[in-house]
CSV table of C-alpha atoms and ligand atoms in Angstrom, one decimal:
chain,number,residue,atom,x,y,z
A,1,MET,CA,35.0,-29.3,7.3
A,2,LYS,CA,32.8,-26.5,8.0
A,3,ILE,CA,34.5,-23.9,10.6
A,4,LYS,CA,31.5,-24.3,12.9
A,5,SER,CA,32.0,-27.9,13.7
A,6,LEU,CA,35.7,-27.6,13.5
A,7,LEU,CA,35.7,-24.8,16.3
A,8,LYS,CA,33.9,-27.1,18.3
A,9,THR,CA,36.1,-30.5,17.6
A,10,SER,CA,39.1,-30.8,20.0
A,11,ALA,CA,42.8,-30.3,18.1
A,12,THR,CA,45.0,-32.7,18.1
A,13,GLY,CA,47.0,-32.1,14.9
A,14,GLN,CA,44.7,-33.6,12.7
A,15,GLN,CA,44.7,-33.3,9.2
A,16,VAL,CA,41.8,-31.1,7.9
A,17,THR,CA,40.3,-29.1,4.9
A,18,VAL,CA,38.1,-26.0,4.8
A,19,LYS,CA,37.1,-23.7,2.1
A,20,GLY,CA,36.1,-20.1,2.5
A,21,TRP,CA,36.8,-16.2,1.9
A,22,VAL,CA,40.2,-14.6,3.3
A,23,ARG,CA,38.7,-11.8,5.9
A,24,THR,CA,42.4,-10.4,6.7
A,25,PHE,CA,45.7,-11.5,5.7
A,26,ARG,CA,48.4,-10.2,8.1
A,27,ALA,CA,52.0,-9.9,7.9
A,28,ASN,CA,52.2,-12.6,5.1
A,29,ARG,CA,51.4,-15.2,7.7
A,30,PHE,CA,47.8,-15.0,9.3
A,31,ILE,CA,44.9,-15.7,7.0
A,32,ALA,CA,41.4,-15.1,8.9
A,33,LEU,CA,39.1,-17.3,7.2
A,34,ASN,CA,35.8,-17.3,7.2
A,35,ASP,CA,33.1,-19.9,5.6
A,36,GLY,CA,29.8,-18.3,6.6
A,37,SER,CA,28.8,-21.1,9.0
A,38,THR,CA,29.5,-19.1,12.1
A,39,LEU,CA,30.5,-15.8,13.0
A,40,GLY,CA,34.0,-16.7,14.2
A,41,ASN,CA,37.1,-16.7,11.8
A,42,LEU,CA,39.8,-19.5,11.8
A,43,GLN,CA,42.8,-18.7,11.8
A,44,CYS,CA,45.3,-20.5,9.4
A,45,VAL,CA,49.0,-19.8,9.4
A,46,VAL,CA,50.9,-20.2,6.3
A,47,ASP,CA,54.6,-20.1,6.1
A,48,PHE,CA,55.5,-17.9,3.8
A,49,GLU,CA,59.0,-18.9,3.3
A,50,SER,CA,58.4,-22.0,1.7
A,51,MET,CA,55.3,-20.7,-0.5
A,52,ASP,CA,55.2,-19.9,-4.2
A,53,GLU,CA,55.2,-15.9,-4.6
A,54,ALA,CA,52.8,-15.7,-6.7
A,55,LEU,CA,50.6,-18.0,-4.8
A,56,LEU,CA,51.4,-15.8,-1.6
A,57,LYS,CA,50.1,-12.4,-3.8
A,58,SER,CA,47.1,-13.9,-4.7
A,59,ILE,CA,45.8,-14.3,-1.0
A,60,ASN,CA,43.9,-11.0,-0.7
A,61,THR,CA,40.8,-10.2,1.3
A,62,GLY,CA,37.6,-11.4,-0.4
A,63,ALA,CA,39.7,-14.5,-2.1
A,64,ALA,CA,37.9,-18.2,-2.0
A,65,VAL,CA,40.4,-20.3,-0.9
A,66,LYS,CA,40.8,-24.2,-0.2
A,67,ILE,CA,43.0,-24.8,3.1
A,68,THR,CA,44.5,-28.1,4.0
A,69,GLY,CA,46.6,-28.2,7.1
A,70,ASN,CA,47.0,-29.4,10.8
A,71,TYR,CA,44.7,-28.4,13.5
A,72,ILE,CA,46.3,-27.6,16.4
A,73,GLU,CA,46.0,-25.7,19.7
A,74,SER,CA,46.9,-22.2,18.8
A,75,GLN,CA,50.4,-20.9,19.8
A,76,GLY,CA,49.2,-17.3,19.8
A,77,LYS,CA,46.8,-15.1,21.8
A,78,GLY,CA,43.3,-14.4,20.4
A,79,GLN,CA,42.1,-18.0,19.3
A,80,SER,CA,42.1,-21.3,21.1
A,81,TYR,CA,42.8,-23.3,17.7
A,82,GLU,CA,44.4,-22.7,14.3
A,83,ILE,CA,45.5,-24.2,11.2
A,84,GLN,CA,48.9,-24.7,10.4
A,85,VAL,CA,48.8,-25.2,6.5
A,86,THR,CA,50.0,-27.4,4.5
A,87,ASP,CA,48.3,-26.8,1.2
A,88,LEU,CA,46.6,-23.9,0.0
A,89,HIS,CA,44.6,-23.4,-3.3
A,90,VAL,CA,42.9,-19.9,-4.5
A,91,TYR,CA,39.8,-20.6,-6.3
A,92,GLY,CA,39.2,-16.8,-7.2
A,93,GLU,CA,41.2,-13.6,-6.6
A,94,ALA,CA,39.6,-10.3,-5.1
A,95,ASP,CA,41.6,-7.2,-6.3
A,96,PRO,CA,42.5,-5.1,-3.3
A,97,GLU,CA,42.3,-2.0,-5.8
A,98,SER,CA,38.4,-2.7,-6.4
A,99,TYR,CA,37.1,-5.3,-3.9
A,100,PRO,CA,34.8,-2.9,-1.7
A,101,ILE,CA,34.6,-5.1,1.3
A,102,GLN,CA,37.9,-3.9,2.9
A,103,PRO,CA,39.0,-4.9,6.6
A,104,LYS,CA,37.6,-1.4,7.9
A,105,LYS,CA,34.3,-0.2,9.1
A,106,HIS,CA,31.5,0.4,6.3
A,107,SER,CA,28.7,2.2,6.7
A,108,LEU,CA,25.3,0.2,6.2
A,109,GLU,CA,24.4,3.0,3.7
A,110,PHE,CA,27.7,2.1,1.6
A,111,LEU,CA,27.0,-1.6,2.1
A,112,ARG,CA,23.5,-1.3,0.8
A,113,GLU,CA,24.6,-0.3,-2.4
A,114,LYS,CA,27.1,-3.7,-2.4
A,115,ALA,CA,24.0,-5.7,-1.5
A,116,HIS,CA,25.5,-8.6,-3.5
A,117,LEU,CA,28.9,-8.5,-1.2
A,118,ARG,CA,27.4,-7.2,1.7
A,119,VAL,CA,26.9,-10.7,3.5
A,120,ARG,CA,30.7,-11.2,3.4
A,121,THR,CA,30.7,-8.9,6.5
A,122,ALA,CA,30.4,-10.1,10.1
A,123,THR,CA,27.1,-7.9,10.9
A,124,PHE,CA,25.3,-9.1,7.6
A,125,SER,CA,26.2,-12.5,8.2
A,126,ALA,CA,25.1,-12.5,11.3
A,127,VAL,CA,21.6,-11.0,10.8
A,128,MET,CA,21.1,-13.2,7.7
A,129,ARG,CA,22.0,-16.5,10.2
A,130,VAL,CA,19.5,-14.9,12.7
A,131,ARG,CA,17.0,-14.4,9.7
A,132,SER,CA,17.5,-17.9,8.4
A,133,ALA,CA,17.0,-19.5,12.1
A,134,LEU,CA,13.8,-17.7,12.8
A,135,ALA,CA,12.1,-18.9,9.5
A,136,PHE,CA,12.9,-22.4,11.1
A,137,GLY,CA,11.7,-21.4,14.6
A,138,VAL,CA,8.6,-20.3,12.4
A,139,HIS,CA,8.0,-23.6,10.8
A,140,GLN,CA,8.7,-25.5,13.5
A,141,PHE,CA,6.4,-23.4,16.1
A,142,PHE,CA,3.6,-24.3,13.8
A,143,ARG,CA,4.4,-27.9,13.0
A,144,ASN,CA,4.7,-28.4,16.8
A,145,GLU,CA,1.3,-26.6,17.2
A,146,GLY,CA,-0.5,-29.2,14.4
A,147,PHE,CA,-1.0,-26.3,11.8
A,148,GLN,CA,-0.8,-27.1,8.3
A,149,TYR,CA,1.7,-25.1,6.0
A,150,VAL,CA,-0.3,-23.8,2.7
A,151,ASN,CA,1.1,-21.6,-0.4
A,152,THR,CA,-1.1,-18.9,-1.0
A,153,PRO,CA,-0.9,-17.6,-4.8
A,154,ILE,CA,1.5,-14.7,-5.3
A,155,VAL,CA,-0.7,-13.5,-8.4
A,156,THR,CA,-3.9,-12.7,-7.4
A,157,GLY,CA,-7.1,-12.1,-9.4
A,158,SER,CA,-8.8,-10.2,-6.3
A,159,ASP,CA,-7.9,-6.9,-5.3
A,160,ALA,CA,-10.5,-7.0,-2.6
A,161,GLU,CA,-8.4,-7.2,0.6
A,162,GLY,CA,-7.9,-3.4,0.8
A,163,ALA,CA,-4.6,-3.7,2.7
A,164,GLY,CA,-2.7,-1.4,0.6
A,165,GLU,CA,-2.0,-0.5,-3.1
A,166,MET,CA,-1.0,-3.1,-5.6
A,167,PHE,CA,1.5,-4.0,-8.2
A,168,ARG,CA,-0.2,-4.8,-11.6
A,169,VAL,CA,0.7,-8.1,-13.1
A,170,SER,CA,0.6,-8.0,-17.1
A,171,ALA,CA,1.9,-9.7,-19.9
A,172,LEU,CA,0.4,-6.8,-22.4
A,173,ASP,CA,2.3,-5.1,-24.8
A,174,LEU,CA,2.6,-1.4,-23.3
A,175,LYS,CA,2.9,0.0,-26.4
A,176,ASN,CA,0.1,-1.4,-28.1
A,177,THR,CA,-2.3,-2.3,-25.5
A,178,PRO,CA,-5.8,-3.7,-26.7
A,179,LEU,CA,-8.7,-1.0,-25.6
A,180,THR,CA,-12.5,-2.0,-25.2
A,181,GLU,CA,-14.7,0.1,-26.9
A,182,GLU,CA,-15.2,2.5,-24.4
A,183,GLY,CA,-11.4,3.2,-24.5
A,184,SER,CA,-9.8,1.4,-21.3
A,185,VAL,CA,-7.3,-1.2,-21.6
A,186,ASP,CA,-8.9,-4.4,-22.5
A,187,PHE,CA,-7.7,-7.0,-19.6
A,188,SER,CA,-9.8,-10.0,-21.5
A,189,LYS,CA,-6.9,-10.0,-23.8
A,190,ASP,CA,-4.1,-10.2,-21.3
A,191,PHE,CA,-2.5,-13.2,-20.0
A,192,PHE,CA,-5.2,-14.3,-17.2
A,193,GLY,CA,-8.1,-13.2,-19.5
A,194,LYS,CA,-8.6,-10.6,-16.3
A,195,GLU,CA,-6.8,-7.8,-14.4
A,196,THR,CA,-4.3,-9.5,-12.2
A,197,HIS,CA,-1.7,-8.2,-9.2
A,198,LEU,CA,0.7,-9.3,-6.8
A,199,THR,CA,-0.9,-10.5,-3.4
A,200,VAL,CA,-0.8,-7.9,-0.6
A,201,SER,CA,-1.7,-10.7,1.9
A,202,GLY,CA,-2.4,-14.3,1.9
A,203,GLN,CA,-5.1,-14.2,4.2
A,204,LEU,CA,-8.5,-14.7,2.3
A,205,GLU,CA,-7.3,-17.5,0.5
A,206,ALA,CA,-5.7,-19.1,3.7
A,207,GLU,CA,-9.3,-18.7,5.3
A,208,THR,CA,-10.7,-21.3,2.7
A,209,TYR,CA,-8.2,-23.6,4.0
A,210,ALA,CA,-8.5,-23.2,7.4
A,211,MET,CA,-12.4,-23.9,6.8
A,212,GLY,CA,-11.3,-27.3,5.9
A,213,LEU,CA,-7.9,-28.0,7.3
A,214,GLY,CA,-8.6,-26.5,10.6
A,215,GLU,CA,-5.2,-24.4,11.5
A,216,VAL,CA,-3.1,-23.5,8.6
A,217,TYR,CA,-0.6,-20.8,8.3
A,218,THR,CA,1.1,-19.2,5.1
A,219,PHE,CA,4.4,-17.7,4.8
A,220,GLY,CA,5.4,-16.1,1.6
A,221,PRO,CA,6.3,-12.8,0.0
A,222,THR,CA,3.8,-9.7,-0.1
A,223,PHE,CA,3.9,-6.7,-2.2
A,224,ARG,CA,2.4,-3.3,-1.6
A,225,ALA,CA,3.1,-0.5,-4.0
A,226,GLU,CA,2.6,2.1,-1.3
A,227,ASN,CA,5.2,5.4,-1.4
A,228,SER,CA,6.3,4.7,2.3
A,229,ASN,CA,9.9,5.5,2.4
A,230,THR,CA,10.5,4.4,6.0
A,231,THR,CA,12.6,2.6,8.0
A,232,ARG,CA,10.0,0.1,8.9
A,233,HIS,CA,8.5,-0.2,5.2
A,234,LEU,CA,9.6,-2.4,2.1
A,235,ALA,CA,7.8,-2.7,-1.0
A,236,GLU,CA,8.1,-6.3,-0.9
A,237,PHE,CA,8.4,-8.3,2.3
A,238,TRP,CA,7.3,-11.9,3.7
A,239,MET,CA,4.5,-12.4,5.6
A,240,ILE,CA,3.5,-15.2,7.9
A,241,GLU,CA,-0.3,-15.6,8.4
A,242,PRO,CA,-1.7,-18.3,10.5
A,243,GLU,CA,-5.7,-18.9,10.2
A,244,MET,CA,-7.5,-20.5,12.5
A,245,ALA,CA,-11.1,-22.2,12.4
A,246,PHE,CA,-13.3,-21.9,15.8
A,247,PHE,CA,-10.6,-19.5,17.2
A,248,ASP,CA,-12.0,-16.3,18.3
A,249,LEU,CA,-10.2,-13.0,19.1
A,250,ASN,CA,-8.6,-14.1,22.8
A,251,ASP,CA,-7.4,-17.4,21.2
A,252,ASN,CA,-6.1,-15.7,18.4
A,253,MET,CA,-4.1,-13.4,21.0
A,254,ASP,CA,-2.9,-15.9,23.0
A,255,LEU,CA,-1.4,-17.9,19.9
A,256,ALA,CA,0.3,-14.4,18.6
A,257,GLU,CA,2.0,-14.0,22.1
A,258,LYS,CA,3.2,-17.5,22.3
A,259,PHE,CA,4.3,-17.6,18.5
A,260,ILE,CA,6.3,-14.6,19.1
A,261,LYS,CA,7.8,-15.6,22.6
A,262,ASN,CA,8.2,-19.2,21.0
A,263,VAL,CA,10.5,-18.0,17.9
A,264,LEU,CA,12.8,-15.6,20.0
A,265,VAL,CA,13.3,-18.3,22.6
A,266,TYR,CA,14.4,-20.7,19.9
A,267,ILE,CA,16.9,-17.9,18.4
A,268,LEU,CA,18.3,-17.3,22.0
A,269,LYS,CA,19.1,-21.2,21.9
A,270,GLU,CA,20.3,-21.2,17.9
A,271,CYS,CA,22.0,-18.2,17.9
A,272,GLU,CA,23.6,-17.1,20.6
A,273,GLU,CA,27.0,-16.0,19.1
A,274,ASP,CA,25.5,-14.1,16.4
A,275,LEU,CA,23.2,-12.1,18.8
A,276,MET,CA,25.8,-11.5,21.3
A,277,PHE,CA,27.5,-10.2,18.4
A,278,LEU,CA,25.0,-7.6,17.5
A,279,ASP,CA,23.9,-6.8,20.9
A,280,ASN,CA,27.5,-5.4,21.1
A,281,ARG,CA,27.1,-4.0,17.8
A,282,LEU,CA,24.1,-1.9,19.0
A,283,LYS,CA,26.2,-1.0,22.1
A,284,GLN,CA,29.1,0.5,20.2
A,285,GLU,CA,26.5,2.4,18.2
A,286,ASP,CA,24.7,3.9,20.9
A,287,LYS,CA,28.0,5.1,22.1
A,288,SER,CA,27.8,7.6,19.0
A,289,LYS,CA,24.1,9.0,19.6
A,290,PRO,CA,22.7,11.6,22.1
A,291,GLN,CA,21.7,10.1,25.2
A,292,ALA,CA,18.0,10.5,24.4
A,293,GLU,CA,18.4,8.4,21.1
A,294,ARG,CA,19.9,5.5,23.1
A,295,SER,CA,18.3,2.0,23.2
A,296,PRO,CA,17.1,1.7,27.2
A,297,MET,CA,17.7,-2.0,27.1
A,298,GLY,CA,20.6,-3.9,25.1
A,299,LEU,CA,19.7,-6.5,22.4
A,300,LEU,CA,19.7,-9.5,24.6
A,301,GLU,CA,18.1,-7.9,27.5
A,302,LYS,CA,15.4,-6.7,24.8
A,303,ILE,CA,14.7,-10.1,23.5
A,304,LYS,CA,14.4,-11.7,27.1
A,305,PHE,CA,12.0,-8.8,28.3
A,306,VAL,CA,9.7,-9.5,25.6
A,307,VAL,CA,10.1,-13.2,26.2
A,308,GLU,CA,9.8,-13.2,29.7
A,309,ASN,CA,6.7,-10.6,30.5
A,310,GLU,CA,3.2,-10.8,29.6
A,311,PHE,CA,1.9,-8.3,26.4
A,312,LYS,CA,-0.3,-5.5,27.9
A,313,ARG,CA,-3.8,-5.9,26.5
A,314,VAL,CA,-5.3,-2.7,25.7
A,315,SER,CA,-8.9,-1.5,24.0
A,316,TYR,CA,-8.4,1.1,21.6
A,317,THR,CA,-10.8,3.2,23.4
A,318,GLU,CA,-8.5,2.8,26.4
A,319,ALA,CA,-5.6,3.9,24.3
A,320,ILE,CA,-7.1,6.8,23.0
A,321,ASP,CA,-7.8,7.8,26.5
A,322,VAL,CA,-4.4,7.5,27.3
A,323,LEU,CA,-3.2,9.2,24.2
A,324,ARG,CA,-5.7,12.0,24.7
A,325,ASN,CA,-4.5,12.9,28.2
A,326,SER,CA,-0.7,12.3,27.4
A,327,LYS,CA,2.0,15.0,27.6
A,328,PRO,CA,2.4,15.0,23.9
A,329,ASN,CA,-0.6,15.4,23.0
A,330,LYS,CA,-1.5,18.2,24.9
A,331,LYS,CA,1.5,19.7,24.0
A,332,LYS,CA,0.7,19.3,20.5
A,333,LYS,CA,4.2,17.6,20.2
A,334,PHE,CA,2.4,14.7,17.8
A,335,LYS,CA,2.1,15.5,14.3
A,336,PHE,CA,-1.4,14.2,14.3
A,337,ASN,CA,-3.1,15.2,17.7
A,338,ILE,CA,-5.5,13.0,19.3
A,339,ASP,CA,-8.7,14.8,19.8
A,340,GLN,CA,-11.5,12.3,19.3
A,341,TRP,CA,-12.5,8.8,19.4
A,342,GLY,CA,-12.3,7.1,15.7
A,343,ALA,CA,-8.8,8.5,14.9
A,344,ASP,CA,-6.5,6.2,13.3
A,345,LEU,CA,-3.4,5.2,15.0
A,346,GLN,CA,0.0,6.6,13.6
A,347,SER,CA,3.3,5.2,14.4
A,348,GLU,CA,4.1,8.0,16.4
A,349,HIS,CA,1.2,7.3,18.7
A,350,GLU,CA,1.8,3.7,18.7
A,351,ARG,CA,5.6,4.1,19.7
A,352,PHE,CA,4.3,6.4,22.8
A,353,LEU,CA,2.0,3.7,24.0
A,354,VAL,CA,4.8,1.1,23.8
A,355,GLU,CA,7.9,2.7,24.6
A,356,LYS,CA,6.6,5.6,27.0
A,357,HIS,CA,3.5,4.5,28.6
A,358,PHE,CA,3.2,0.8,29.0
A,359,LYS,CA,7.2,0.2,28.2
A,360,CYS,CA,6.1,-3.1,27.3
A,361,PRO,CA,4.7,-5.0,24.0
A,362,VAL,CA,1.0,-4.3,23.5
A,363,ILE,CA,-1.8,-5.9,22.0
A,364,LEU,CA,-4.6,-3.2,21.1
A,365,TYR,CA,-7.8,-4.9,20.4
A,366,ASP,CA,-11.6,-3.8,19.3
A,367,TYR,CA,-10.9,-0.7,17.0
A,368,PRO,CA,-13.2,1.6,15.1
A,369,ALA,CA,-14.9,-0.6,12.2
A,370,THR,CA,-14.2,2.5,10.1
A,371,ILE,CA,-10.7,2.5,10.2
A,372,LYS,CA,-10.4,-1.7,9.6
A,373,ALA,CA,-10.7,-4.0,6.6
A,374,PHE,CA,-14.5,-5.2,5.8
A,375,TYR,CA,-13.7,-8.9,6.9
A,376,MET,CA,-13.1,-8.2,10.8
A,377,ARG,CA,-16.2,-9.3,13.2
A,378,MET,CA,-18.4,-6.6,14.3
A,379,ASN,CA,-19.2,-6.0,17.6
A,380,GLN,CA,-22.3,-5.8,19.5
A,381,ASP,CA,-21.6,-2.1,19.8
A,382,GLN,CA,-22.3,-1.8,16.1
A,383,LYS,CA,-19.0,0.7,16.2
A,384,THR,CA,-16.2,-1.7,16.7
A,385,VAL,CA,-14.8,-4.6,15.2
A,386,ARG,CA,-12.4,-7.8,16.8
A,387,ALA,CA,-9.3,-6.5,15.1
A,388,MET,CA,-5.7,-6.7,17.2
A,389,ASP,CA,-2.4,-5.1,16.4
A,390,ILE,CA,0.4,-6.3,18.5
A,391,LEU,CA,2.8,-3.1,19.1
A,392,PHE,CA,6.5,-3.6,19.7
A,393,PRO,CA,9.0,-1.3,21.2
A,394,GLY,CA,11.2,0.4,18.4
A,395,ILE,CA,9.1,-1.4,15.9
A,396,GLY,CA,5.6,-0.2,16.1
A,397,GLU,CA,3.5,-2.7,14.6
A,398,ILE,CA,4.5,-5.8,14.1
A,399,VAL,CA,1.2,-8.0,13.9
A,400,GLY,CA,-2.2,-7.4,12.6
A,401,GLY,CA,-5.1,-9.4,12.9
A,402,SER,CA,-8.9,-10.5,13.8
A,403,GLN,CA,-11.7,-12.3,14.1
A,404,ARG,CA,-13.3,-12.7,11.1
A,405,GLU,CA,-17.0,-12.0,10.0
A,406,GLU,CA,-18.5,-15.5,9.7
A,407,ARG,CA,-22.0,-14.2,9.6
A,408,LEU,CA,-23.1,-13.9,5.9
A,409,GLU,CA,-25.9,-11.1,6.0
A,410,VAL,CA,-23.4,-8.9,8.3
A,411,LEU,CA,-20.5,-9.3,5.9
A,412,GLN,CA,-22.4,-8.6,3.1
A,413,GLU,CA,-23.8,-5.3,4.5
A,414,ARG,CA,-20.2,-4.7,5.5
A,415,ILE,CA,-18.7,-5.3,1.9
A,416,LYS,CA,-21.4,-3.1,0.5
A,417,ALA,CA,-21.0,-0.3,2.9
A,418,MET,CA,-17.5,-0.1,2.0
A,419,GLY,CA,-17.8,0.3,-1.9
A,420,ILE,CA,-16.6,-3.3,-2.7
A,421,ASP,CA,-17.8,-5.2,-5.5
A,422,GLU,CA,-19.7,-8.4,-4.0
A,423,GLU,CA,-19.3,-10.3,-7.1
A,424,GLU,CA,-15.6,-10.3,-6.8
A,425,LEU,CA,-15.9,-12.0,-3.5
A,426,TRP,CA,-18.1,-14.7,-4.5
A,427,TRP,CA,-15.9,-17.8,-3.4
A,428,TYR,CA,-14.9,-15.8,-0.1
A,429,LEU,CA,-19.0,-15.6,0.6
A,430,ASP,CA,-19.2,-19.0,-0.3
A,431,LEU,CA,-17.3,-19.7,3.1
A,432,ARG,CA,-20.2,-18.2,5.0
A,433,ARG,CA,-22.8,-20.0,2.9
A,434,PHE,CA,-21.5,-23.5,3.7
A,435,GLY,CA,-20.5,-24.3,7.0
A,436,SER,CA,-19.5,-21.1,8.7
A,437,ALA,CA,-17.8,-20.9,11.6
A,438,PRO,CA,-16.1,-18.1,14.0
A,439,HIS,CA,-12.4,-17.9,12.8
A,440,SER,CA,-9.4,-15.8,13.1
A,441,GLY,CA,-6.1,-15.2,12.3
A,442,PHE,CA,-3.3,-12.5,12.1
A,443,GLY,CA,-0.5,-11.5,10.1
A,444,LEU,CA,2.9,-11.2,11.2
A,445,GLY,CA,5.7,-9.1,9.3
A,446,PHE,CA,9.0,-11.5,8.9
A,447,GLU,CA,11.2,-8.3,8.4
A,448,ARG,CA,10.2,-6.3,11.3
A,449,LEU,CA,10.4,-9.6,13.5
A,450,VAL,CA,14.0,-9.6,12.1
A,451,LEU,CA,14.4,-6.0,12.9
A,452,PHE,CA,13.7,-6.6,16.3
A,453,ALA,CA,15.5,-9.6,16.8
A,454,THR,CA,18.7,-8.4,15.4
A,455,GLY,CA,18.8,-4.6,16.8
A,456,MET,CA,19.1,-3.4,13.2
A,457,SER,CA,17.3,0.0,12.7
A,458,ASN,CA,16.5,-0.1,8.5
A,459,ILE,CA,14.2,-2.8,7.3
A,460,ARG,CA,16.5,-2.4,4.2
A,461,ASP,CA,19.3,-4.1,6.1
A,462,VAL,CA,17.3,-7.0,7.2
A,463,ILE,CA,16.1,-8.7,3.6
A,464,PRO,CA,18.7,-9.6,1.3
A,465,PHE,CA,17.8,-7.6,-1.5
A,466,PRO,CA,15.3,-5.0,-0.3
A,467,ARG,CA,12.8,-3.6,-2.6
A,468,THR,CA,11.5,-0.2,-1.8
A,469,PRO,CA,10.4,3.0,-3.8
A,470,GLN,CA,12.6,4.1,-6.8
A,471,ASN,CA,15.3,1.0,-5.7
A,472,ALA,CA,14.8,-2.6,-7.2
A,473,ALA,CA,18.4,-3.2,-7.7
A,474,PHE,CA,20.0,-6.8,-8.3
B,1,LIG,O1,-1.9,-5.5,9.2
B,1,LIG,P1,-1.4,-5.9,7.7
B,1,LIG,O2,-1.8,-5.0,6.8
B,1,LIG,O3,-2.3,-7.0,7.7
B,1,LIG,C1,-2.7,-8.2,6.9
B,1,LIG,O4,-2.4,-7.8,5.7
B,1,LIG,C2,-3.7,-8.9,7.1
B,1,LIG,N1,-4.3,-9.2,6.2
B,1,LIG,C3,-3.1,-10.3,7.9
B,1,LIG,C4,-3.9,-11.0,8.4
B,1,LIG,O5,-5.0,-11.0,9.4
B,1,LIG,N2,-4.0,-12.4,8.1
B,1,LIG,O6,0.0,-6.7,7.6
B,1,LIG,C5,0.4,-7.2,8.4
B,1,LIG,C6,1.9,-7.0,8.9
B,1,LIG,C7,2.2,-5.7,9.7
B,1,LIG,O7,1.8,-6.0,11.1
B,1,LIG,C8,3.5,-5.6,9.5
B,1,LIG,O8,4.1,-6.3,10.5
B,1,LIG,C9,3.6,-6.1,8.2
B,1,LIG,O9,2.9,-6.9,8.0
B,1,LIG,N3,3.7,-5.2,7.2
B,1,LIG,C10,4.7,-4.9,6.6
B,1,LIG,N4,6.2,-5.2,6.6
B,1,LIG,C11,7.0,-4.4,5.9
B,1,LIG,N5,6.7,-3.7,4.8
B,1,LIG,C12,5.5,-3.2,4.8
B,1,LIG,N6,5.3,-2.5,3.9
B,1,LIG,C13,4.3,-3.8,5.6
B,1,LIG,N7,3.1,-3.7,5.5
B,1,LIG,C14,2.8,-4.6,6.6
B,2,LIG,MG1,-2.1,-3.7,9.8
């Protein structure tokens, strides 16, 4: 039986078998067993006097075991139920001298280096169960809304998206690369007969499917070769990208807000125990921090706040006014001072707006065309585009999206102005040639959502094996 279901069953002395890993073994008598199904450990009581000594010795923290016994109401304090062990089998021992995950507090940095074993801690198992539930919540939400799930390519032949630096995909021999007559690398000799990269976003391909299936979403890995060594950036991350025919920017913002609230409600219900544990963990962490750095709200409080309150919708122009007149700007406390309209917002500005000024999630919209991608729909002012970013407390940007430019000539002009090769986007432009229609979409960074939902502070701790500059271990 899984410990999760066992703990929900009443104990009448029935015989049960459980399998898992020993978290602790106390006094040669009490095994705290965890099988990953739930946060809680199951206490298993062995009768050491009747047990073979070698077997007893092999029950160490980290060992994989099978335990059979009678499930009874616990005689001791601290747990309601326990197993009186009648039979115990050790599948694999864990040498206490070298097994790194000992029953004591390990730092997150230390555990990052043991990423293959860290899921055997309470914190990481809780984070990963919440991550898994969130992924399911995402699929459930879109299915209920009538969306189709599409898989866009990971290896892409188009590098026009402009969302970030790309990783090259090649099967060429690096020591002996074929060259053209001009001396540059001859990609016609490469596997795909052309230059290819790992995708930075599935959006452009998702748009083609929205213009046939109506409402679609992707949920897949995306890659960015930026040298951003921050607690919010990964070189490989998972993105959810819905794309909807006949949606304008307001419909897009409504959907994004409903979507985020919906998946958070889902985990509040599904992951109560894990979230309570993570909430408590955050409170403990906070105790060791100076007052100014402590979170103003507990984790559960923060999630409920987002679920229960409307996101504040603010135009870029309004936001610039707020920032310009803000204390940190006047006192030159920002690294990048905001002095004129058109400035790109840095995460310090986004966090000021969300955490200090509006004190709630904010949707910023209608950004200057000059700082946004070519595909965003031009407004009548000819200066701003129908873009929207959702900014979250403690996270910064969690969603980026827009209404797409559906007018062929306008799109061609923007492509030209941005120096992009139109030829490369022939298929994307075809969507505007044949049955074009208003449409919109957005991308949500899945790990940033998991960060928010778990109260963890480093994005490296919410994905099993993080890829960041100078690090692709495991
Ligand atoms: O704002 P971005 O770059 O938007 C796009 O890629 C659009 N094509 C999406 C669309 O409209 N379909 O990225 C979207 C989101 C960001 O808001 C952020 O949450 C996340 O992806 N993100 C990252 N997450 C982790 N590490 C990184 N390096 C990220 N870059 C973006
Ligand atoms: Mg963005």
